[in-house]
Amino acid sequence: MLSGAEMVVRALQDEGVEYIFGYPGGAVLHIYDALFQQDTVNHILVRHEQAATHAADGYARSTGKPGVVLVTSGPGATNAITGIATAFMDSIPMVVLSGQVRSDWIGDDAFQETDMVGLSRPIVKHSFMVRDPRQIPDMIKKAFYIASTGRPGPVLVDIPKDHTAPHNTFPYEYPKKVKMRSYAPVTRGHSGQIRKAVDELLKAKRPVIYAGGGVIQGEASEALTALARKLNFPVTNTLMGLGAYPGTDEQFLGMLGMHGTYEANMAMHNADVILAAGARLDDRVTNNTKKFCPGAKIVHIDIDPASISKNVAAHIPIVGPVGQVLDEMLAMLDEQGSVGTDTKSLERWWQEIAGWREVHGLRFETNEQGPMKPQQVVQALYKATKGDAYITSDVGQHQMFAAQYYLYDRPRRWINSGGLGTMGFGLPAAMGVQFAHPDAVVACVTGEGSIQMNIQELSTCLQYGLPIKIININNQALGMVRQWQDMQYGGRHSQSYMESLPDFVKLAESYGHVGMMVEKIEDLDSAMEEAFALKDRLVFMDIYVDPTEHVYPMHIADGSMRDMWLSKTERT
Amino acid sequence: MRRIISILMENEPGALSRVVGLFSQRGYNIETLTVAPTEDETLSRLTMTTTGDEKKIEQITKHLNKLIEVVKLVDLTEGAHIEREIMLMKVKATGAQRAEVKRTVDIFRGQIVDVTATVYTVQLTGTTDKLEAFIAAIGETQVLEVVRSGVSGISRGEKVLSL
Ligand SMILES: Cc1ncc(C[n+]2csc(CCOP(=O)(O)OP(=O)(O)O)c2C)c(N)n1
Ligand SMILES: [Mg+2]
């Protein structure tokens, strides 16, 4: 016989949960008491509930397992909203348990009451409100199941305090299976459609594989890589898909989209067949959809039927798990013996691509006397970590540089908020990653704007001894905002620069960590080495860079994929 | 394009708000909405009319289908179907108007369900077009109050929407 609170904890144990990220408060005190009396589920105490959601999110992105969050009612729950929305936009599996006021007070504007189910409704995959403690095991089981199957996403379970009361106990049984007549995610793509797609791919003269975050979520990187190699097709990844195909591979064109490489965007624009795998053709990729890839037939694989033909019509839609669909494509190719692509045309296509590569879209000017460039910082980071770190990032120019200049060879190594673009994501996400991979090198690439949105987590990092390396690319500006103001608002820098920055070195030190300041390019490599040699310490590297630098290439607003600025003065 | 979408969903608290929320969140419009439990008390049946081009309707049905509580969904306008709406209306009925209103009600096969010295309360069932034609025939100046149920619909023939 267990109380509701004990059932919550037992269900988490039965679900195999290692870590939950949370913050206590009145409505969840019974649950916290039950947590105290066991030691299989480790509770990580953050310093702000937003950080709990991002940490759970980082845990989920780096492992594929759902991240778990526990917050109290009212302000605890509302603080979690940004992190839930962040996970929702990037389809990250997450289970959020929120406390609620006692059930007979709901609706009376009780102390710390918020309608969390209502507030979170547009940013969750699903939500539950516990109406009877006996529902707890079943609801938690369903929450994990829904969060992690089909197109993953956050699921909320709102738990009124009285339903966790210690004196009310009930028999407990954790369901072995989930039965839901109204939820049946697709498990296979339609073979007829897959056949059609393969035929189209084999006929292609100028193909591109465009792979997104779905390939990572769907554990389909191997299948994708095998298919691309078998067909000898060029591959581009979205911001969310980096690492789905190895970044150092010859067939890789780099990221595509708003800040994609010249060659990736040119190849897309000129393609005759595009295989969009686990990508959703969103506005940061397509530019103006009316001008998007005019000559291309689009084969679109996605587990979510609503993603298909939402922004751009697909010629061959395939609804299914991207891994299974790619595997079936590979099997079809194997069956027919010789692959049978149009190798002559492909050769010509690769030559054309080689020409675009020579344009060197990813270039920047350095100046011996002047300040260091942000791109150099990411290059130095790549060198110092031998390309083998988990990199989380915040949002802004530094994020784009980290996407462009760090080459991700494996999935789940690049962890950023792509869909929502949440400043403040980087540090707490890095915590989640470090918990999941205690021996791995984890670095958070951030900016002096973003880091201040969840800087309090330095305290959490001290408590749990997380040796994260914070790479603060300090351009003394909200750089991405400033760039848009330079380009579209006549250089009027309305509220985009940061006055009165803290002394980040002292700040890090006061939180018990190591702080380092780097101002000269000559010191960069050695400073990085020094920082990464401190294996069991958090190091905050405050690196001053050129505040006037822009991210290029950059799509020219409202144009096609091939319309790009390549520098402040050159455009296509 | 006007569409009638009929949904079977779990009869659970919060399910309706998800459907309605989806429409406002994604900028779709709901013209009418009716909802009530079915013979199976675990299910409710919801009928809504909406408008949009092919692409929008496709997105609407896909997103509705994604809602966990939606068990089954059909776009009735894709096939032969029957649609009905019920209207209750208070009409000024004095002097010569009384006979005139009565005649119009008869023509439209409505019923007068309540009477006072100056007012008729009329009940009328039919398609949306028919109800609108009736309002036009009575004349706006005569109408005191109108309440409409919103459209309910069912497909013709042997097709059924059930589990
Ligand atoms: C929470 C939040 N608020 C505002 C924005 C809008 N925004 C996008 S990038 C950016 C500037 C970020 O500055 P910083 O972290 O210093 O990065 P930089 O661009 O300078 O590298 C802002 C304000 C956002 N993405 N997230
Ligand atoms: Mg900055």
PDB file of C-alpha atoms and ligand atoms in Angstrom, chain A residues 397-398 446-450 472-480 496 498, ligand 2:
ATOM      1  CA  GLN A 397      25.709  34.756 -33.104  1.00  0.00           C
ATOM      2  CA  HIS A 398      27.825  32.468 -30.956  1.00  0.00           C
ATOM      3  CA  THR A 446      27.451  31.140 -24.900  1.00  0.00           C
ATOM      4  CA  GLY A 447      27.368  34.913 -25.061  1.00  0.00           C
ATOM      5  CA  GLU A 448      27.503  37.508 -22.334  1.00  0.00           C
ATOM      6  CA  GLY A 449      23.806  38.151 -22.961  1.00  0.00           C
ATOM      7  CA  SER A 450      22.559  34.577 -22.850  1.00  0.00           C
ATOM      8  CA  ASN A 472      31.636  32.901 -23.140  1.00  0.00           C
ATOM      9  CA  ILE A 473      32.094  34.550 -26.512  1.00  0.00           C
ATOM     10  CA  ASN A 474      31.951  38.050 -25.157  1.00  0.00           C
ATOM     11  CA  ASN A 475      31.212  40.598 -27.846  1.00  0.00           C
ATOM     12  CA  GLN A 476      29.773  43.060 -25.329  1.00  0.00           C
ATOM     13  CA  ALA A 477      26.576  43.074 -27.359  1.00  0.00           C
ATOM     14  CA  LEU A 478      23.399  41.221 -28.071  1.00  0.00           C
ATOM     15  CA  GLY A 479      25.266  40.388 -31.217  1.00  0.00           C
ATOM     16  CA  MET A 480      22.539  38.777 -33.266  1.00  0.00           C
ATOM     17  CA  SER A 496      21.378  45.710 -28.175  1.00  0.00           C
ATOM     18  CA  MET A 498      25.473  45.349 -22.839  1.00  0.00           C
TER      19      MET A 498
HETATM   20 MG    MG C   2      26.956  38.865 -27.061  1.00  0.00          MG
END
